[in-house]
Amino acid sequence: MSNDEPKSPPRRDFLGIAVGGSATVFAVAAGYPVARFIEPRTRPPSGPTVVGKVLEFPPGTVKSVMVDERPVLVVRAADGQFRAFSALCSHLQCVVGYAPERNQIECPCHRGVYSMDGQNIGGPPPRPLEELQVSVNEGAIIVSSVG
Amino acid sequence: MNAEQPRKRVREGWLSDRLGWGGISTALAKHRAPRRGFVFYLGGITLFLLLVQVLSGVLLVLYYKPDSTNAHASVERIVGEIPYGDLIRGVHVWASDFFVACLVAHLFTIVIRRSYKPPHELTWLSGLVSLVIGIGMAFTGAILPWSQKAYAQARVGSEIAHNIPLIGGWMHRLLRGGQEVTSNTLSNAYGFHVAVLPATVTLLVGLHLFFLSRKPAPVPVSEQVVDEEPGAQGEADAAKAPAAPVDDDDTIPLYPDFLYRQAVAWVGVLVAVLTLAIFADRPLGEAADPRLSSTGAQPPWYFLPFHQIIRSSPRELLGIDGAKFIVGATCFLGALVVALPFLDRKGSKLMAWAGWIVLFVLFLLATSALS
Ligand code: FES
């Protein structure tokens, strides 16, 4: 072996390291903007929403309305009082519905059952339905946005 | 004219001169494939079904509109107005069901035959990721008609993803295109269904086939040898072994024998898909109305066992929310399946039994979910 052979790594090794290194740097540099680009925007809640007029909700009825792109059950009791619940099941977020024949709120996906005051009384739902604020202003029913 | 003549013509024809077909066919003919056993055709059938879905999907894309206002109506139009639209949608939907069925059957035959064992780890891993992506394609495709059922599936599916440890929150947002199930969810599902997932699965299937060509699947006779618990030297030899014929009664050349038989299987599958597409209607259902209760939102058949477990689970398990616990436990089991070739290095017969038992339990769960 002659003494004047270069001590630095062979050119091929150097090129390999350079290509691998730049590919890694590029992948990391490109990954961040891509991740930010595909990350969905979150919209702030739109605030209290008018869901209808009092006359459209006769006593003893349950009606489904949309608030902030989410379904909400507005319950008007026989005594005229309003209550509103998120219609999203606390289990896996299927849309629940009122079952008049049993006077309860039911989730058809995995047979979850809620009482008319939103309490989870049967099936897998782990929590009551989320309750929302309802107010009446000049004949209009206003529901607070969903949390 | 004997049977060799057409092959000879291909070898010597204009195209063959340009492709160097003679070399390719000779190389393919050197590979051996098992002579008997339907299970060895499952992978190829799955690949064929993927192709059928891509071709029918490309046609559907011409008319489909991926926004929540028009999606359902556009599918109704495909089915009701466009010539042969119902046939093409039927082929796409049935091929998707067959595709998932073949993927799952392929997985179980690999486990039961213990074909995952070293040196097949890379083939196993690429296959498993393809399976997950295949199910993702079926899931995103089921959302696209934006029917009541599709809407419920988007809700429950994204919420289940929410419970996945570590990446759940991110997956939930990504699947929904925000916090809620809206038109963004539909356009995200569309993007994944027609671009991201098919591109990824194509890449993975390419890798899967490449790994398989480097380390071909063990044929039945070599399996009997492995049953005798080879020592370290035996395993090293097995790893080094080329795709050599173990016994000519047990193997056939990959080309033309195995591939021709595979083509016959493809024709059979295509006939089955076409027959179902023509005679077995797949109703579209009502357009999604987010205000309405998710009635009749039965998941697709391949999620039925999981659906049954979720449906019968208590509210809490070991102090953890029931759904969270089940999703976490499923992820853990999934990780064990991924690690199978590393955990079960010799391919113990116990795993074959476990495979059969899991299959039986899944069948019981699926049938009870239908009751
Ligand atoms: S989503 Fe309502 S019970 Fe499961």
Coordinates of N, CA and C and ligand atoms in Angstrom, one line a residue, chain A residues 89 91-94 107 109-112 124-125, ligand 1:
Chain A
C89 N -74.5 10.9 20.9 CA -74.4 9.9 21.9 C -73.0 10.0 22.6
H91 N -71.4 7.7 23.9 CA -70.6 6.5 23.6 C -69.7 6.7 22.4
L92 N -70.3 6.6 21.2 CA -69.4 6.8 20.0 C -70.0 7.8 19.0
Q93 N -70.8 8.7 19.6 CA -71.3 9.9 18.8 C -72.3 9.6 17.7
C94 N -73.0 8.5 17.7 CA -74.1 8.4 16.8 C -75.2 9.4 17.2
C107 N -80.3 5.5 21.3 CA -79.2 5.5 20.3 C -79.3 4.2 19.6
C109 N -77.3 2.9 17.5 CA -76.0 2.2 17.0 C -75.7 1.0 17.9
H110 N -75.7 1.2 19.3 CA -75.3 0.1 20.2 C -76.3 0.0 21.3
R111 N -77.6 0.4 21.0 CA -78.7 0.3 21.9 C -78.5 1.1 23.2
G112 N -78.0 2.3 23.1 CA -77.9 3.1 24.3 C -79.2 3.8 24.6
P124 N -74.3 1.0 26.5 CA -72.9 1.4 26.7 C -72.6 2.9 27.0
P125 N -73.5 3.8 26.7 CA -73.1 5.2 26.9 C -72.6 5.5 28.3
Ligands
FES1 S1 -72.9 5.4 19.8 FE1 -74.7 5.4 21.0 S2 -74.7 3.6 22.1 FE2 -72.9 3.5 20.9

